[in-house]
Short mmCIF file of C-alpha atoms in Angstrom, two decimals:
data_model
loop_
_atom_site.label_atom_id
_atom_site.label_comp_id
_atom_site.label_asym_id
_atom_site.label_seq_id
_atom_site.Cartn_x
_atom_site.Cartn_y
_atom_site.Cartn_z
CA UNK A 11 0.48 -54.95 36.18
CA UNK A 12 3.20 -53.05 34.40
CA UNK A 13 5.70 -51.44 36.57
CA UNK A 14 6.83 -47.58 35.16
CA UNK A 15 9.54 -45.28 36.27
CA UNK A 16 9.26 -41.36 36.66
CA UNK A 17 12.17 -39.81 36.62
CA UNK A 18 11.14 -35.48 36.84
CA UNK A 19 12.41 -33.37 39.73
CA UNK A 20 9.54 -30.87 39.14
CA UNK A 21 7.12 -32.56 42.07
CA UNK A 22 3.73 -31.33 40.66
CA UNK A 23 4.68 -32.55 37.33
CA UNK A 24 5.76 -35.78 38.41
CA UNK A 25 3.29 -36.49 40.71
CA UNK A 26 0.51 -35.22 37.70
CA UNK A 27 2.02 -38.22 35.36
CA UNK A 28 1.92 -40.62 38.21
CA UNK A 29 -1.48 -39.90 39.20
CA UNK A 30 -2.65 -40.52 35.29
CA UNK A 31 -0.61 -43.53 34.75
CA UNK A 32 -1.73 -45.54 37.75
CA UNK A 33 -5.76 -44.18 36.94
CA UNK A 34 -4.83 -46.31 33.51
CA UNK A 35 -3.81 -49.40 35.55
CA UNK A 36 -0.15 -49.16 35.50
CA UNK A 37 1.93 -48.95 39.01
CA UNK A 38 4.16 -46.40 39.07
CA UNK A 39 6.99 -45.13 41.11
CA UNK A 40 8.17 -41.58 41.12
CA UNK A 41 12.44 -40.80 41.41
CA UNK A 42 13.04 -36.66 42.32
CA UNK A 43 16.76 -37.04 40.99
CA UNK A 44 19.44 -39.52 39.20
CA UNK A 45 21.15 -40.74 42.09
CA UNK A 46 17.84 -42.21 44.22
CA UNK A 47 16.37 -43.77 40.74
CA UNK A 48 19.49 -45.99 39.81
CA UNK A 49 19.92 -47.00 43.33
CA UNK A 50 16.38 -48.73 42.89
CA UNK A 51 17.14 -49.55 39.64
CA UNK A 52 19.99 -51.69 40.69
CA UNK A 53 17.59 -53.96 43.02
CA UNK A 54 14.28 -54.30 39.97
CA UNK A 55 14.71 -52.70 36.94
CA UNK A 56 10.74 -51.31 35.70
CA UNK A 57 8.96 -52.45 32.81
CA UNK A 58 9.15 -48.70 31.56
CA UNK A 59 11.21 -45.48 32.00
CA UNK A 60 10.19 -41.91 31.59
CA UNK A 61 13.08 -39.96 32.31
CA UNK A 62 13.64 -36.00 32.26
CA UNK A 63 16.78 -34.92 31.15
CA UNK A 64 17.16 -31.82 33.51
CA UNK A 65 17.67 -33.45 37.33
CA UNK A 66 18.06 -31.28 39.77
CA UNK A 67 21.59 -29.59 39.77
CA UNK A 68 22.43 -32.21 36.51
CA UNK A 69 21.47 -30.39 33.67
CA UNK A 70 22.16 -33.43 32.22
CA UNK A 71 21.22 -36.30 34.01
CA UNK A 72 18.63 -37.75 32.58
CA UNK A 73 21.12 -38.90 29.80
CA UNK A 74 23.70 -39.98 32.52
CA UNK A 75 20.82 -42.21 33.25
CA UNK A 76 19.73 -43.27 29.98
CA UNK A 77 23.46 -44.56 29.44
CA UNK A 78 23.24 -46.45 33.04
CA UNK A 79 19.72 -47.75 31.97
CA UNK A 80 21.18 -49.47 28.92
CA UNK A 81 24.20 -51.14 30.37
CA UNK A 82 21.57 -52.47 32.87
CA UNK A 83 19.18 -53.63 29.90
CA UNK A 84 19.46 -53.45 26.18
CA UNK A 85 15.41 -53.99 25.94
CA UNK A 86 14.02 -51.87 28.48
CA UNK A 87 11.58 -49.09 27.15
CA UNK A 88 12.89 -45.84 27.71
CA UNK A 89 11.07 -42.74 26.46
CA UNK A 90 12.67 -39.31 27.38
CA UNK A 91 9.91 -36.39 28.46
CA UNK A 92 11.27 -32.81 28.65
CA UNK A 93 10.74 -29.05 27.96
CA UNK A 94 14.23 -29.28 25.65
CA UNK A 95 13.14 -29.92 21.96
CA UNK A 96 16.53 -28.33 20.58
CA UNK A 97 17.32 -31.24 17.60
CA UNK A 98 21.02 -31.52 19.40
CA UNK A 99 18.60 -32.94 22.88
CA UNK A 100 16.77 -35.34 20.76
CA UNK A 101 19.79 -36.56 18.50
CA UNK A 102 21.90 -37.19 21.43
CA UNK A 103 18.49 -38.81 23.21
CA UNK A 104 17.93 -40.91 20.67
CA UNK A 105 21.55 -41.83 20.31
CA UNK A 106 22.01 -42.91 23.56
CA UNK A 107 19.38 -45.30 22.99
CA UNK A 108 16.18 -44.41 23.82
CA UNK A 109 13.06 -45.51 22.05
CA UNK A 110 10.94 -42.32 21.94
CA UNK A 111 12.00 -38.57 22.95
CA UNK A 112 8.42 -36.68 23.60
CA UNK A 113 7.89 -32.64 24.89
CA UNK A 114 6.16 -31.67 27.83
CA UNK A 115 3.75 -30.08 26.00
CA UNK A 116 2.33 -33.72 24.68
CA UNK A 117 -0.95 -34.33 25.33
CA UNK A 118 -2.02 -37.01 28.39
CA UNK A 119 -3.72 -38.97 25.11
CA UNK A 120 -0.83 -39.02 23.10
CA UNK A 121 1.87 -39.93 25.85
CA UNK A 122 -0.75 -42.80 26.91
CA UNK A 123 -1.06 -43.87 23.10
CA UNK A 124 2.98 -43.94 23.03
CA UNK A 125 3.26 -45.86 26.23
CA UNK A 126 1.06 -48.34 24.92
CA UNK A 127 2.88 -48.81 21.75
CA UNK A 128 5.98 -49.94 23.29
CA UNK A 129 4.03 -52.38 25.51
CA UNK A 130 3.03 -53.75 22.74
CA UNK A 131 6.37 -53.79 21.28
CA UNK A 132 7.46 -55.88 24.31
CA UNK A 133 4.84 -58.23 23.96
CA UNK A 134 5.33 -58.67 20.68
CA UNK A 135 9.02 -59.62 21.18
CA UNK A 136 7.49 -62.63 23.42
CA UNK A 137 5.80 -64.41 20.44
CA UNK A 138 7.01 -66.96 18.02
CA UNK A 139 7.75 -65.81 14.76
CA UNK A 140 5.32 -65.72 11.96
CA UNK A 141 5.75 -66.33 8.53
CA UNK A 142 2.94 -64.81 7.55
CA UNK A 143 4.25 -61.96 9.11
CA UNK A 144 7.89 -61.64 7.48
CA UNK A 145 8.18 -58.86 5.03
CA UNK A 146 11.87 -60.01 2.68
CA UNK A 147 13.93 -57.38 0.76
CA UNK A 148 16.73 -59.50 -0.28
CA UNK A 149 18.82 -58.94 2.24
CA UNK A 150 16.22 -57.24 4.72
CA UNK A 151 13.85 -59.02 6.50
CA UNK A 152 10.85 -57.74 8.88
CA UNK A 153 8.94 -59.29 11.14
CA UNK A 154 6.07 -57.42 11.96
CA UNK A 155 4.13 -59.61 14.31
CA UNK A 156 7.33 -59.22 16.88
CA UNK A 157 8.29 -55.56 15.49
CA UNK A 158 11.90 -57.13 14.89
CA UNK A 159 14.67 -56.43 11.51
CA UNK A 160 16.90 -58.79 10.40
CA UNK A 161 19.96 -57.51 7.94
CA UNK A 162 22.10 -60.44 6.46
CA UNK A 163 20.33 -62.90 9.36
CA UNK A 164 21.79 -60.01 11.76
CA UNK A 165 19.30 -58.20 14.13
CA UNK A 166 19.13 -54.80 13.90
CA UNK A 167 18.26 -53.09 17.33
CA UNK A 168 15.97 -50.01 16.03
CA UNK A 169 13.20 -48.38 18.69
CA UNK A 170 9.63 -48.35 17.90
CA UNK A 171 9.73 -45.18 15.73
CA UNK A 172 12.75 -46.14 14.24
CA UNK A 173 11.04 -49.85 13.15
CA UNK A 174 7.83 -48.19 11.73
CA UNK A 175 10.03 -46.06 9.93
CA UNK A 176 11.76 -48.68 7.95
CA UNK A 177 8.90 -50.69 7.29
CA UNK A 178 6.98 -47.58 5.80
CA UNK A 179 10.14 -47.19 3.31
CA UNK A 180 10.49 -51.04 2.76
CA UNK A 181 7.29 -51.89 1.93
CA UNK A 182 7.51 -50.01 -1.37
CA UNK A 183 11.06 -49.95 -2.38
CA UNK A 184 11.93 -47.69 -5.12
CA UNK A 185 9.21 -45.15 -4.07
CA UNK A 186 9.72 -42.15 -2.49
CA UNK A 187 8.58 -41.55 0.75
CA UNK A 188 7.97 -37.60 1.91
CA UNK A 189 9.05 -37.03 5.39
CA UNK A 190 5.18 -36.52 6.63
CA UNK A 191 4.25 -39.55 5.06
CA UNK A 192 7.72 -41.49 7.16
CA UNK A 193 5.84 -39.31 10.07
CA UNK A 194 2.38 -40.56 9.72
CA UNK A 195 3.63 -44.16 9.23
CA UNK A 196 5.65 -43.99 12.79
CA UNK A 197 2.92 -42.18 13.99
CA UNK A 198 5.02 -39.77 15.24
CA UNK A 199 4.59 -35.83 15.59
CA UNK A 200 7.77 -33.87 15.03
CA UNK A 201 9.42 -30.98 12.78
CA UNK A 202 11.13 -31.97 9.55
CA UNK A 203 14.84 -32.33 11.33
CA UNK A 204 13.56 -34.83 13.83
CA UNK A 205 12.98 -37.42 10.59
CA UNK A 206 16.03 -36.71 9.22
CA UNK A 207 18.41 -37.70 12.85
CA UNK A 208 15.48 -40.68 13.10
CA UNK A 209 16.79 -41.68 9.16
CA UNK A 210 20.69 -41.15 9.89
CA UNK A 211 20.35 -43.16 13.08
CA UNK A 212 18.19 -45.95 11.31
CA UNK A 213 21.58 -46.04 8.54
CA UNK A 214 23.81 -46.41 11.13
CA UNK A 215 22.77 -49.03 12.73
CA UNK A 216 22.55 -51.14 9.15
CA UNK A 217 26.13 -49.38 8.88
CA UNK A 218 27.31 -51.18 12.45
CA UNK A 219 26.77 -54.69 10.58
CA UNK A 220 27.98 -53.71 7.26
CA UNK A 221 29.61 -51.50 6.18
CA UNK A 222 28.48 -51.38 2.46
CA UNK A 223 24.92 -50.75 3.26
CA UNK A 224 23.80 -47.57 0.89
CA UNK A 225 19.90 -48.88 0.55
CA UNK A 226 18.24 -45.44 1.60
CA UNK A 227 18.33 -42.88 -0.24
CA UNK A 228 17.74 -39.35 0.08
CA UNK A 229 16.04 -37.48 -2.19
CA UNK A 230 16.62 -33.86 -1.99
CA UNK A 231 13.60 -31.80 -1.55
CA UNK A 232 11.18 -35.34 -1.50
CA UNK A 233 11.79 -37.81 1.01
CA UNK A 234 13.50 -40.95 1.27
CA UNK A 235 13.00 -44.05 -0.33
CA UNK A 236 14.31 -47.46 0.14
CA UNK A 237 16.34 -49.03 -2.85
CA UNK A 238 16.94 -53.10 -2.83
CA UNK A 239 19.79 -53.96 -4.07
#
């Protein structure tokens, strides 16, 4: 049974997500502020966290958290669920890490269907590799069976959204992908800005191992495409 974190100060919300969770099978343990959640943390991590940002008197602490969450584990599943859906939140939520940054106002559905897909992720990561599964771009290399990327033999650390992402622009390189097609692909639901911090972060990251990565391109007014070099 997979064990997932609450973090939500807001009792009738929290306890509402807990109740739905654990009617889907998971077990589930509710934290009412930063302070009580990482001193459980630092006895058993969960399989899964779903942190607010807004704790209590921290208007911030659900990143404070995030950032503690990583040091503790550079794999662990955190998705951030919150009434702030200013693009500065959710570029400095997904900076910090996190693999999915979701509004309150998501459905029970969709957050379920999300939940699921990093489970999967997870799993994934368990299995041997697959060469049927490998997807090569000269230097780029996917493995879709374990949801892993591989630049210059170098893994690449990108979240869920961030993966289906790439592989959406990788698996045609040259053609241009429009940023509802990138969002359909991730099967993801966000406005036009979201993509575009989602894209810079994905560049980054290729940026961290080299520095002379330039393989996506923007093209202004289109999309993005990927171009192998």
């Amino acid at each position: 049974m997979k064990k997932i974190a609450i973090i939500e100060d807001e009792t009738a919300i929290r306890e509402n997500y807990m109740e739905m969770l654990s009617a889907q099978g998971y077990q589930v343990n509710g934290f009412c502020d930063r302070a009580t959640a990482e001193h459980a943390f630092q006895d058993a991590l969960p399989d899964l966290a779903i942190v607010d940002i807004g704790l209590g008197h921290e208007i911030d602490g659900g990143f404070l958290l995030c950032q503690t969450l990583r040091s503790l584990s550079k794999t662990l599943p955190i998705i951030f669920l919150t009434a702030r859906d200013s693009e500065i939140d959710t570029v400095c939520g997904l900076r910090m890490g996190a693999d999915d940054y979701l509004t309150k106002d998501i459905s029970m559905a969709h957050l379920a269907a999300r939940i699921g897909a990093l489970f999967r992720r997870m799993k994934a990561l368990e299995q041997p590799a697959d060469e049927a599964a490998l997807i090569n771009r000269g230097q780029l290399t996917l493995d879709t069976k374990r949801m892993q990327v591989f630049w210059q033999q170098q893994l690449v650390d990108l979240t869920v959204t961030e993966f289906w992402m790439l592989h959406s622009l990788a698996q045609r390189p040259g053609h241009v992908k429009s940023r509802n097609e990138l969002m359909s692909d991730a099967k993801i639901y966000v406005d036009d800005s979201t993509i575009t911090s989602h894209v810079k972060r994905i560049r980054k990251k290729f940026i961290v191992l080299d520095a002379e990565f330039d393989c996506i391109d923007t093209v202004y007014g289109m999309g993005y495409r990927w171009e192998q070099l």
